Amino acid sequence: MQLNFKPLKTNADRQMPDSKPDKKGIRLSIDRLKKIRKRTWIIIGVVIVAMIAAKVFLFKSNTTAAANITIKTATVIKGTVQQMVTATGTAEFSQSMPLSFEVSGTIQEIYVKTGDVVKKGDPLASLDTTTLEQQLKEAQENYASAQANYSQTLGDLGRKLKSSLVSAESSLLTAQQKADPNYLENQYYLAELNVKEASQKLAEAQGSGETDTYQLQAALSQAQLALADALNKKNGGAAKDLEVAKDQYEAAKEAVSDYEKGAGSDYLSAKAALTKSQTDLMTTQQNLDDAILKAPEDGTIVSCSVDPYQTVNSQSTVMILVSNPQNFKVSASVDQTEITELKVGQKASLTLDTDANTVIDGTVETVSLAGTNNQNVVTYGITIKVDKLSDILRDQMSVNVSIVTDEAKDVLIIPSEAVITRNGVTGVLVPTDQASSQGTSKNTTSGLQNNASLGSQNAAQGSSQMPSGPRNGNNTSSNRSSMPSNTTGSSTGNKSAGTSGNYKFVQITIGLDDGTNVEVKSGLTEGQTVIIRTVTATSTSSTSSSSSSSSKSYRSQGMGGLGSLTGGGNGGPPSGGPGQ
């Protein structure tokens, strides 16, 4: 740029053109001119900077965003989708019995080792029996002595009871005789005569002047007492004596009968003493027998936790016996968010980390109703019975548990990544011409290669709508699908935005989704092709000498279809609208 400057005329020049300028005016004009030139160069600099900035802006504006698109197709097929609850459990023997001695003592000998198969009654280990044998000898002696004492006591008791019965019977007969009315009348008459006779003798002695009449007076008193007794018995006393004699006789008779039946009190006391000594003997004998630990049933010894000369008691576990070492159950804990999905009888799949390819079948046997709270995490215990005998499981192994809680069999399924959501509508992208694209990756790619420019803005818009996980709301459960791989082809291209009529959005209704495959309830038919694509947005410079790029992968969710996969913009429908 070239600038031309013209001399400026001062006021003096205008007013006095014919006059000669003075020196002071000339200096003022030169200073002003210098200031004007300085401002001009400043403006020029600003213009140049602005031009450079504009060039940089235009350079960046020419940078294009291309999408690196990976395309796969999948075929709608029939298969099975399973919803599962997963957990990690521990393998345990189904039936195990800890064995221990019933008595305390010192281990003397162990007859078996871990892994030995034993039969019911086989000896497994024994205690030192020195003390027990001494106790048994003492108990035997005590019992023999008790038996002798019992026999003697029993014989004496029998004789005593029989003698009492004879005496009671004799007393009864006497009482019966004395209670006879004639007998009582006669006894009263005789008593009266005795009183008269004793009274007469005493009177005669006193009349003759005898001074020693003590014996006569005593005889009279005795006769008077006899008369009073005769009168009492006559008036009912003899009848009462008869009743007492009868009661005594019946009691003696009953005592003999109880003795003979073994129910009398004296007999029971004697029997109790003998029984105690007999019990002591039996206990001592049992203790001696218990000093040998025997197998309670057929089985296998899976552990032995003691050594010879070790002291044990009835609480010490000596060894563990299992009925079948290949019969297992698995105990696991399930989170409170999933426990309501489990029921007794549900099928379970069990695997080991060491052999993930071998699946062991099981059945839910118990589901606990009581939870366990560990640091505010509530879990519930479950038990799974292993359906068949297993030779790969071992006690206390860590087992991966998968329990089928829901299942869709022989249903239409597609890969979960093929499902997209557009404006709240769930669907998939399918080729418009099913015949030209189904099962062929080449035809799928050609639909992209005929497109015009692909804008980076459209690629970025799809990233905010990427799906995550199953769509049926069962996010707390793990799932498994038995669907075989149905991906038929893939291709990758760096394409530009545009609109193509080769693909269309089809609304579908989905069911179970395991995160890998999803059930299609409506909207597709078996054998149709669906589009699976991954979009990688790449920024490249428009010049060949310099470029800068940044890439990010997107799933085709909310975009238009593969020419128009990004053509719909921000979740809008592709060209032609849904379903066309």
Coordinates of C-alpha atoms in Angstrom, one line a residue:
M1 CA 0.0 0.0 0.0
Q2 CA 1.4 3.4 -1.0
L3 CA 0.4 6.7 0.7
N4 CA 0.7 10.1 -0.9
F5 CA 0.8 13.2 1.3
K6 CA 0.2 16.8 0.2
P7 CA 1.6 19.8 2.0
L8 CA -0.9 21.5 4.3
K9 CA -1.6 25.2 4.1
T10 CA -1.7 27.2 7.2
N11 CA -4.1 29.9 8.1
A12 CA -1.5 32.4 7.5
D13 CA -1.1 31.1 3.9
R14 CA -4.8 31.4 3.3
Q15 CA -5.0 34.8 4.7
M16 CA -1.8 36.3 3.4
P17 CA -0.9 34.5 0.2
D18 CA 1.5 37.2 -0.8
S19 CA 3.3 37.5 2.4
K20 CA 6.4 35.5 3.4
P21 CA 5.8 32.9 6.2
D22 CA 7.6 33.4 9.5
K23 CA 9.9 30.8 11.0
K24 CA 7.6 30.1 14.0
G25 CA 4.7 29.1 11.7
I26 CA 6.9 26.8 9.7
R27 CA 8.0 24.8 12.8
L28 CA 4.4 24.4 13.9
S29 CA 3.5 22.9 10.5
I30 CA 6.4 20.5 10.5
D31 CA 5.5 19.1 14.1
R32 CA 1.9 18.6 13.0
L33 CA 3.0 16.7 10.0
K34 CA 5.2 14.4 12.0
K35 CA 2.2 13.6 14.3
I36 CA 0.0 12.8 11.4
R37 CA 2.6 10.4 9.9
K38 CA 2.9 8.6 13.2
R39 CA -0.8 8.0 13.4
T40 CA -0.8 6.8 9.9
W41 CA 1.8 4.1 10.6
I42 CA -0.1 2.9 13.6
I43 CA -3.2 2.5 11.5
I44 CA -1.2 0.6 8.9
G45 CA 0.1 -1.8 11.6
V46 CA -3.4 -2.5 12.9
V47 CA -4.7 -3.2 9.4
I48 CA -1.8 -5.7 8.8
V49 CA -2.5 -7.5 12.1
A50 CA -6.2 -7.7 11.2
M51 CA -5.4 -9.2 7.8
I52 CA -3.1 -11.8 9.4
A53 CA -5.8 -12.7 11.9
A54 CA -8.4 -13.0 9.1
K55 CA -6.1 -15.3 7.2
V56 CA -5.6 -17.5 10.2
F57 CA -9.4 -17.6 10.8
L58 CA -10.1 -18.5 7.1
F59 CA -7.4 -21.2 7.4
K60 CA -9.0 -22.8 10.3
S61 CA -12.4 -22.4 8.8
N62 CA -11.2 -24.5 5.9
T63 CA -10.4 -27.4 8.3
T64 CA -13.0 -30.2 7.7
A65 CA -14.3 -32.8 10.2
A66 CA -14.5 -36.2 8.8
A67 CA -16.0 -39.3 10.5
N68 CA -14.1 -42.5 10.6
I69 CA -17.1 -44.9 10.5
T70 CA -16.9 -48.6 11.2
I71 CA -19.8 -50.5 9.8
K72 CA -21.1 -53.9 10.7
T73 CA -24.4 -55.6 9.9
A74 CA -26.2 -58.2 11.8
T75 CA -29.1 -60.5 11.0
V76 CA -32.3 -60.8 13.0
I77 CA -32.3 -64.4 14.3
K78 CA -34.1 -66.5 16.8
G79 CA -32.5 -67.4 20.1
T80 CA -32.7 -67.2 23.9
V81 CA -32.1 -64.3 26.2
Q82 CA -31.7 -65.0 29.9
Q83 CA -31.9 -62.5 32.8
M84 CA -29.7 -63.6 35.7
V85 CA -28.6 -62.7 39.2
T86 CA -24.9 -63.3 39.8
A87 CA -23.0 -63.9 43.0
T88 CA -19.8 -65.5 44.3
G89 CA -20.3 -68.4 46.7
T90 CA -18.4 -71.1 48.5
A91 CA -18.6 -74.8 47.8
E92 CA -19.4 -77.0 50.8
F93 CA -20.0 -80.7 51.3
S94 CA -23.8 -81.4 51.2
Q95 CA -23.5 -83.8 54.2
S96 CA -20.6 -83.5 56.6
M97 CA -20.3 -84.8 60.2
P98 CA -17.7 -83.5 62.6
L99 CA -16.7 -86.4 64.8
S100 CA -15.5 -86.1 68.4
F101 CA -15.0 -88.3 71.5
E102 CA -17.8 -88.4 74.0
V103 CA -15.2 -88.5 76.9
S104 CA -12.1 -86.5 77.7
G105 CA -8.7 -88.1 77.4
T106 CA -5.4 -88.4 75.5
I107 CA -5.3 -89.7 72.0
Q108 CA -3.5 -93.0 71.9
E109 CA -3.8 -94.1 68.3
I110 CA -5.3 -92.9 65.0
Y111 CA -6.4 -95.7 62.6
V112 CA -7.3 -93.7 59.5
K113 CA -6.0 -90.7 57.4
T114 CA -7.6 -88.1 55.2
G115 CA -9.2 -89.6 52.1
D116 CA -9.8 -93.1 53.6
V117 CA -13.2 -94.7 52.9
V118 CA -14.7 -96.3 56.0
K119 CA -17.7 -98.4 56.8
K120 CA -20.2 -97.9 59.6
G121 CA -18.7 -99.1 62.9
D122 CA -15.1 -99.0 61.8
P123 CA -12.7 -97.8 64.5
L124 CA -11.2 -94.4 63.7
A125 CA -9.1 -93.4 66.8
S126 CA -8.8 -94.4 70.4
L127 CA -7.9 -92.8 73.8
D128 CA -5.7 -94.0 76.6
T129 CA -8.0 -96.3 78.7
T130 CA -5.9 -96.8 81.8
T131 CA -8.0 -94.6 84.0
L132 CA -11.3 -95.8 82.5
E133 CA -10.4 -99.5 83.0
Q134 CA -9.7 -98.8 86.7
Q135 CA -13.0 -97.0 87.0
L136 CA -14.8 -99.9 85.4
K137 CA -13.2 -102.4 87.9
E138 CA -14.4 -100.3 90.8
A139 CA -17.9 -100.0 89.4
Q140 CA -18.1 -103.7 88.9
E141 CA -17.1 -104.3 92.6
N142 CA -19.6 -101.8 93.8
Y143 CA -22.4 -103.4 91.8
A144 CA -21.6 -106.9 93.1
S145 CA -21.8 -105.5 96.7
A146 CA -25.0 -103.7 96.0
Q147 CA -26.5 -106.9 94.6
A148 CA -25.7 -108.8 97.8
N149 CA -27.1 -106.1 99.9
Y150 CA -30.2 -105.9 97.9
S151 CA -30.8 -109.7 98.1
Q152 CA -30.3 -109.6 101.9
T153 CA -32.4 -106.5 102.3
L154 CA -35.1 -108.0 100.1
G155 CA -35.1 -111.3 102.0
D156 CA -35.3 -109.6 105.4
L157 CA -38.0 -107.3 104.2
G158 CA -40.1 -110.2 102.9
R159 CA -39.8 -112.0 106.2
K160 CA -40.7 -108.9 108.1
L161 CA -43.7 -108.1 106.1
K162 CA -45.0 -111.6 106.3
S163 CA -44.6 -111.7 110.1
S164 CA -46.4 -108.4 110.4
L165 CA -49.3 -109.9 108.4
V166 CA -49.6 -112.9 110.7
S167 CA -49.5 -110.7 113.7
A168 CA -52.2 -108.4 112.3
E169 CA -54.4 -111.3 111.4
S170 CA -54.1 -112.7 115.0
S171 CA -55.0 -109.3 116.4
L172 CA -58.0 -109.1 114.2
L173 CA -59.3 -112.5 115.4
T174 CA -58.8 -111.4 119.0
A175 CA -60.6 -108.2 118.4
Q176 CA -63.5 -110.0 116.8
Q177 CA -63.8 -112.3 119.8
K178 CA -63.7 -109.4 122.3
A179 CA -66.3 -107.5 120.3
D180 CA -68.9 -110.3 120.7
P181 CA -71.9 -109.0 122.8
N182 CA -72.2 -112.1 124.9
Y183 CA -68.5 -111.9 125.6
L184 CA -68.8 -108.3 126.6
E185 CA -71.8 -109.0 128.9
N186 CA -70.0 -111.8 130.6
Q187 CA -66.9 -109.7 131.0
Y188 CA -68.9 -106.9 132.6
Y189 CA -70.6 -109.4 135.0
L190 CA -67.3 -110.9 136.1
A191 CA -65.9 -107.4 136.6
E192 CA -68.8 -106.5 138.9
L193 CA -68.3 -109.7 141.0
N194 CA -64.6 -108.9 141.3
V195 CA -65.3 -105.4 142.6
K196 CA -67.8 -106.8 145.2
E197 CA -65.4 -109.5 146.3
A198 CA -62.5 -107.0 146.7
S199 CA -64.7 -104.6 148.5
Q200 CA -65.9 -107.2 151.0
K201 CA -62.4 -108.4 151.8
L202 CA -61.2 -104.9 152.5
A203 CA -64.2 -104.3 154.8
E204 CA -63.6 -107.5 156.7
A205 CA -60.0 -106.6 157.3
Q206 CA -60.7 -103.2 158.5
G207 CA -63.4 -104.6 160.8
S208 CA -61.0 -107.0 162.4
G209 CA -58.6 -104.2 163.2
E210 CA -56.0 -105.0 160.6
T211 CA -53.8 -102.1 159.9
D212 CA -52.0 -103.3 156.8
T213 CA -54.8 -103.2 154.1
Y214 CA -52.7 -101.7 151.3
Q215 CA -52.9 -104.8 149.0
L216 CA -56.6 -105.1 149.6
Q217 CA -57.1 -101.5 148.7
A218 CA -55.0 -102.0 145.5
A219 CA -57.0 -105.1 144.6
L220 CA -60.2 -103.1 144.9
S221 CA -58.8 -100.3 142.7
Q222 CA -57.7 -102.8 140.0
A223 CA -61.2 -104.5 140.1
Q224 CA -62.8 -101.1 139.7
L225 CA -60.7 -100.2 136.7
A226 CA -61.5 -103.6 135.1
L227 CA -65.2 -102.9 135.6
A228 CA -64.9 -99.5 134.0
D229 CA -63.0 -101.0 131.0
A230 CA -65.6 -103.7 130.7
L231 CA -68.3 -101.1 130.7
N232 CA -66.5 -99.0 128.1
K233 CA -66.0 -101.9 125.7
K234 CA -69.6 -102.9 126.3
N235 CA -70.7 -99.5 125.3
G236 CA -68.7 -99.4 121.9
G237 CA -65.1 -99.6 122.9
A238 CA -64.7 -103.2 121.7
A239 CA -66.3 -102.2 118.3
K240 CA -63.6 -99.5 117.8
D241 CA -60.8 -101.9 118.7
L242 CA -62.2 -104.2 116.1
E243 CA -62.1 -101.5 113.4
V244 CA -58.5 -100.7 114.3
A245 CA -57.5 -104.4 114.1
K246 CA -59.1 -104.7 110.7
D247 CA -57.2 -101.6 109.3
Q248 CA -53.9 -103.0 110.6
Y249 CA -54.6 -106.3 109.0
E250 CA -55.5 -104.7 105.6
A251 CA -52.3 -102.6 105.8
A252 CA -50.1 -105.6 106.5
K253 CA -51.8 -107.5 103.7
E254 CA -51.3 -104.7 101.2
A255 CA -47.6 -104.3 102.2
V256 CA -47.0 -108.0 101.4
S257 CA -48.9 -107.7 98.1
D258 CA -46.8 -104.6 97.1
Y259 CA -43.6 -106.4 98.1
E260 CA -44.5 -109.3 95.9
K261 CA -45.4 -106.9 93.0
G262 CA -42.2 -104.9 93.6
A263 CA -44.2 -101.7 94.4
G264 CA -43.7 -101.3 98.1
S265 CA -41.9 -98.3 99.5
D266 CA -39.3 -100.4 101.3
Y267 CA -38.8 -102.5 98.2
L268 CA -38.4 -99.4 96.1
S269 CA -35.8 -98.0 98.4
A270 CA -33.8 -101.2 98.2
K271 CA -34.3 -101.4 94.5
A272 CA -33.1 -97.8 94.1
A273 CA -29.8 -98.5 95.8
L274 CA -29.2 -101.4 93.5
T275 CA -30.2 -99.4 90.4
K276 CA -27.7 -96.7 91.2
S277 CA -24.8 -99.0 91.5
Q278 CA -25.9 -100.7 88.2
T279 CA -26.1 -97.3 86.5
D280 CA -22.7 -96.4 87.6
L281 CA -21.4 -99.6 86.2
M282 CA -23.1 -99.0 82.8
T283 CA -21.8 -95.5 82.6
T284 CA -18.3 -96.6 83.3
Q285 CA -18.6 -99.3 80.7
Q286 CA -19.9 -96.8 78.2
N287 CA -17.1 -94.4 78.8
L288 CA -14.7 -97.2 78.1
D289 CA -16.5 -98.0 74.9
D290 CA -16.5 -94.3 73.9
A291 CA -12.8 -94.3 74.2
I292 CA -12.8 -95.8 70.7
L293 CA -14.2 -93.4 68.0
K294 CA -16.2 -95.3 65.4
A295 CA -17.7 -94.3 62.1
P296 CA -21.4 -93.6 62.5
E297 CA -22.1 -94.4 58.9
D298 CA -20.4 -95.2 55.6
G299 CA -18.4 -92.3 54.2
T300 CA -15.0 -90.7 53.5
I301 CA -12.7 -89.0 56.0
V302 CA -12.0 -85.5 54.6
S303 CA -10.0 -84.1 57.4
C304 CA -8.2 -85.2 60.6
S305 CA -7.3 -82.4 63.0
V306 CA -5.6 -84.2 65.9
D307 CA -2.3 -86.1 66.6
P308 CA -1.4 -88.9 69.0
Y309 CA -0.9 -87.9 72.6
Q310 CA -3.0 -84.8 72.2
T311 CA -5.6 -84.1 74.9
V312 CA -9.2 -83.8 73.7
N313 CA -12.6 -83.4 75.2
S314 CA -16.2 -83.8 74.0
Q315 CA -16.0 -80.4 72.3
S316 CA -12.9 -81.2 70.3
T317 CA -13.5 -82.1 66.6
V318 CA -11.2 -85.0 65.8
M319 CA -12.1 -85.5 62.2
I320 CA -14.8 -84.9 59.6
L321 CA -16.7 -87.6 57.8
V322 CA -18.8 -87.0 54.6
S323 CA -21.2 -89.5 53.1
N324 CA -20.1 -88.6 49.6
P325 CA -17.1 -86.3 48.8
Q326 CA -18.6 -85.5 45.4
N327 CA -21.9 -84.3 46.6
F328 CA -21.8 -80.5 47.1
K329 CA -23.8 -77.4 47.8
V330 CA -22.9 -73.8 47.3
S331 CA -23.6 -71.0 49.9
A332 CA -23.7 -67.4 48.6
S333 CA -24.9 -64.0 49.6
V334 CA -27.1 -61.8 47.4
D335 CA -27.7 -58.1 47.7
Q336 CA -31.1 -56.8 49.0
T337 CA -31.9 -55.3 45.6
E338 CA -31.9 -58.7 43.9
I339 CA -33.0 -61.2 46.6
T340 CA -36.7 -60.8 45.7
E341 CA -36.0 -62.1 42.3
L342 CA -34.8 -65.5 43.7
K343 CA -37.1 -68.4 44.4
V344 CA -36.5 -72.0 45.6
G345 CA -36.3 -74.3 42.6
Q346 CA -34.7 -71.8 40.2
K347 CA -31.9 -73.2 38.0
A348 CA -28.4 -72.0 38.6
S349 CA -25.1 -72.2 36.6
L350 CA -21.9 -72.6 38.5
T351 CA -18.4 -72.0 37.2
L352 CA -14.9 -71.9 38.7
D353 CA -12.3 -69.2 37.9
T354 CA -9.8 -72.1 37.2
D355 CA -12.2 -73.7 34.7
A356 CA -14.6 -71.1 33.4
N357 CA -15.6 -73.2 30.4
T358 CA -17.1 -76.0 32.5
V359 CA -20.6 -75.2 33.7
I360 CA -22.0 -77.1 36.6
D361 CA -25.8 -77.2 37.0
G362 CA -27.5 -76.4 40.3
T363 CA -30.9 -75.6 41.9
V364 CA -31.7 -73.0 44.4
E365 CA -32.4 -75.0 47.6
T366 CA -32.9 -72.2 50.2
V367 CA -33.4 -68.5 50.2
S368 CA -32.9 -66.8 53.6
L369 CA -35.6 -64.5 55.0
A370 CA -33.2 -63.0 57.5
G371 CA -30.6 -60.5 56.3
T372 CA -27.1 -59.7 57.4
N373 CA -26.1 -56.1 57.8
N374 CA -22.4 -55.4 57.3
Q375 CA -21.5 -51.7 57.4
N376 CA -25.0 -50.8 56.1
V377 CA -24.8 -53.3 53.3
V378 CA -27.6 -55.8 53.6
T379 CA -27.3 -59.3 52.1
Y380 CA -29.3 -62.5 52.2
G381 CA -27.9 -66.0 52.2
I382 CA -28.9 -68.6 49.6
T383 CA -28.0 -72.3 49.2
I384 CA -27.7 -74.0 45.8
K385 CA -27.7 -77.7 45.6
V386 CA -25.4 -79.1 42.9
D387 CA -27.6 -81.3 40.7
K388 CA -25.0 -84.0 39.9
L389 CA -22.0 -85.4 41.6
S390 CA -18.9 -83.3 40.8
D391 CA -15.3 -84.4 40.7
I392 CA -13.9 -80.9 40.1
L393 CA -15.4 -79.1 43.1
R394 CA -13.6 -79.0 46.4
D395 CA -14.7 -77.9 49.8
Q396 CA -14.3 -74.1 50.3
M397 CA -13.7 -73.4 46.6
S398 CA -14.9 -70.0 45.4
V399 CA -17.7 -70.5 42.9
N400 CA -19.3 -68.1 40.4
V401 CA -23.1 -68.4 40.6
S402 CA -25.5 -67.3 37.9
I403 CA -29.2 -67.9 38.6
V404 CA -31.8 -67.6 35.8
T405 CA -34.6 -65.3 37.0
D406 CA -36.2 -64.6 33.6
E407 CA -35.9 -66.1 30.2
A408 CA -37.2 -65.5 26.7
K409 CA -36.8 -68.6 24.5
D410 CA -37.0 -68.9 20.7
V411 CA -37.5 -65.2 20.2
L412 CA -36.2 -62.7 17.7
I413 CA -32.9 -61.2 18.9
I414 CA -30.3 -58.7 17.6
P415 CA -27.1 -57.3 19.1
S416 CA -27.9 -54.8 21.8
E417 CA -25.5 -52.3 20.2
A418 CA -27.8 -52.1 17.1
V419 CA -30.5 -50.5 19.1
I420 CA -30.7 -46.7 19.0
T421 CA -33.0 -44.1 20.5
R422 CA -34.3 -41.1 18.5
N423 CA -36.6 -38.5 20.1
G424 CA -37.6 -41.0 22.8
V425 CA -38.4 -43.7 20.2
T426 CA -36.5 -47.0 20.3
G427 CA -35.5 -48.5 16.9
V428 CA -32.8 -49.7 14.6
L429 CA -31.3 -48.7 11.2
V430 CA -32.0 -51.1 8.4
P431 CA -30.9 -50.9 4.7
T432 CA -33.6 -49.4 2.5
D433 CA -32.9 -52.1 -0.1
Q434 CA -32.8 -55.2 2.0
A435 CA -31.8 -57.3 -0.9
S436 CA -28.7 -55.3 -1.8
S437 CA -27.3 -55.0 1.7
Q438 CA -28.3 -57.9 3.7
G439 CA -25.3 -60.0 4.8
T440 CA -22.8 -58.1 2.6
S441 CA -20.3 -55.7 4.0
K442 CA -19.3 -54.4 0.6
N443 CA -22.8 -53.2 -0.2
T444 CA -23.1 -51.7 3.3
T445 CA -20.0 -49.7 2.7
S446 CA -21.0 -48.4 -0.7
G447 CA -23.8 -46.6 0.8
L448 CA -21.3 -44.5 2.7
Q449 CA -18.8 -44.0 -0.1
N450 CA -21.5 -42.2 -2.3
N451 CA -22.1 -39.6 0.5
A452 CA -20.9 -36.0 0.3
S453 CA -19.2 -34.3 3.3
L454 CA -19.7 -35.6 6.9
G455 CA -19.7 -32.8 9.4
S456 CA -17.9 -33.2 12.7
Q457 CA -20.8 -31.5 14.5
N458 CA -23.1 -34.4 13.6
A459 CA -20.6 -36.9 14.8
A460 CA -20.3 -35.1 18.1
Q461 CA -24.1 -34.9 18.5
G462 CA -24.4 -38.7 18.5
S463 CA -22.1 -39.1 21.5
S464 CA -24.5 -37.7 24.0
Q465 CA -27.1 -40.4 23.1
M466 CA -24.9 -43.5 23.5
P467 CA -26.8 -46.4 25.1
S468 CA -25.6 -48.1 28.2
G469 CA -26.6 -51.5 29.5
P470 CA -29.9 -53.4 29.2
R471 CA -32.9 -51.4 28.3
N472 CA -35.6 -53.4 30.2
G473 CA -35.0 -51.8 33.5
N474 CA -33.2 -54.8 35.1
N475 CA -29.9 -53.1 35.7
T476 CA -29.3 -54.8 38.9
S477 CA -29.0 -58.3 37.3
S478 CA -26.5 -59.9 35.0
N479 CA -27.8 -61.6 31.9
R480 CA -26.8 -64.2 29.4
S481 CA -27.9 -64.9 25.9
S482 CA -27.6 -68.1 24.0
M483 CA -27.7 -66.3 20.7
P484 CA -24.9 -67.2 18.3
S485 CA -22.9 -64.5 16.6
N486 CA -25.0 -62.9 13.8
T487 CA -22.7 -60.1 12.7
T488 CA -22.1 -60.6 9.0
G489 CA -19.7 -58.0 7.9
S490 CA -17.8 -54.7 8.7
S491 CA -16.0 -51.9 7.0
T492 CA -14.2 -48.7 8.0
G493 CA -14.2 -45.5 6.0
N494 CA -13.4 -41.8 6.6
K495 CA -16.6 -40.2 5.1
S496 CA -18.1 -36.8 4.9
A497 CA -21.6 -35.7 5.8
G498 CA -24.5 -35.9 3.5
T499 CA -27.8 -37.6 3.0
S500 CA -28.4 -40.9 1.4
G501 CA -31.6 -42.9 1.0
N502 CA -29.8 -46.2 1.6
Y503 CA -30.8 -46.6 5.2
K504 CA -33.9 -46.0 7.3
F505 CA -34.9 -45.9 10.9
V506 CA -37.4 -48.6 12.0
Q507 CA -39.2 -48.4 15.4
I508 CA -39.1 -51.6 17.4
T509 CA -40.4 -52.9 20.7
I510 CA -37.8 -54.7 22.8
G511 CA -38.0 -57.1 25.7
L512 CA -35.2 -58.7 27.7
D513 CA -31.8 -57.3 27.2
D514 CA -28.7 -58.9 28.5
G515 CA -26.3 -56.1 27.4
T516 CA -25.1 -58.2 24.5
N517 CA -28.3 -59.3 22.8
V518 CA -31.8 -58.0 23.1
E519 CA -35.2 -59.5 22.5
V520 CA -37.2 -57.9 19.6
K521 CA -41.0 -58.2 20.3
S522 CA -42.2 -56.3 17.2
G523 CA -40.9 -54.2 14.3
L524 CA -38.5 -56.7 12.7
T525 CA -38.8 -60.1 11.1
E526 CA -36.4 -63.0 11.1
G527 CA -33.7 -62.7 8.5
Q528 CA -33.7 -58.9 8.3
T529 CA -30.4 -57.0 8.4
V530 CA -29.8 -54.3 11.0
I531 CA -26.9 -51.8 11.0
I532 CA -24.3 -51.6 13.7
R533 CA -21.8 -48.8 13.4
T534 CA -19.1 -47.0 15.4
V535 CA -18.4 -43.4 14.4
T536 CA -14.9 -42.0 15.1
A537 CA -14.9 -38.2 14.7
T538 CA -11.5 -36.9 13.3
S539 CA -10.5 -33.3 12.7
T540 CA -8.0 -32.8 9.8
S541 CA -6.4 -29.7 8.3
S542 CA -7.3 -28.7 4.7
T543 CA -3.6 -28.3 3.8
S544 CA -1.3 -31.1 3.0
S545 CA 1.6 -29.6 4.9
S546 CA 0.0 -29.5 8.4
S547 CA -2.8 -31.3 10.2
S548 CA -4.2 -31.8 13.7
S549 CA -6.6 -34.6 14.6
S550 CA -8.5 -35.8 17.7
S551 CA -10.8 -38.8 17.6
K552 CA -13.6 -40.2 19.7
S553 CA -15.7 -43.3 19.1
Y554 CA -19.5 -43.0 19.0
R555 CA -22.3 -45.6 18.6
S556 CA -24.9 -44.7 16.0
Q557 CA -27.5 -43.6 18.5
G558 CA -29.7 -40.7 17.6
M559 CA -27.9 -40.1 14.3
G560 CA -29.2 -40.4 10.8
G561 CA -28.3 -43.3 8.8
L562 CA -24.9 -44.1 7.5
G563 CA -25.0 -41.6 4.8
S564 CA -27.9 -40.3 6.6
L565 CA -26.7 -41.9 9.8
T566 CA -25.4 -38.5 10.8
G567 CA -27.6 -36.5 8.4
G568 CA -30.6 -36.3 10.8
G569 CA -28.7 -34.1 13.2
N570 CA -29.2 -34.1 17.0
G571 CA -31.4 -37.1 17.1
G572 CA -33.7 -36.1 14.3
P573 CA -35.1 -38.6 11.8
P574 CA -33.1 -39.4 8.7
S575 CA -34.1 -38.4 5.3
G576 CA -37.5 -39.6 4.5
G577 CA -38.5 -39.8 8.2
P578 CA -38.9 -43.0 10.4
G579 CA -40.0 -46.0 8.7
Q580 CA -39.5 -44.9 5.2

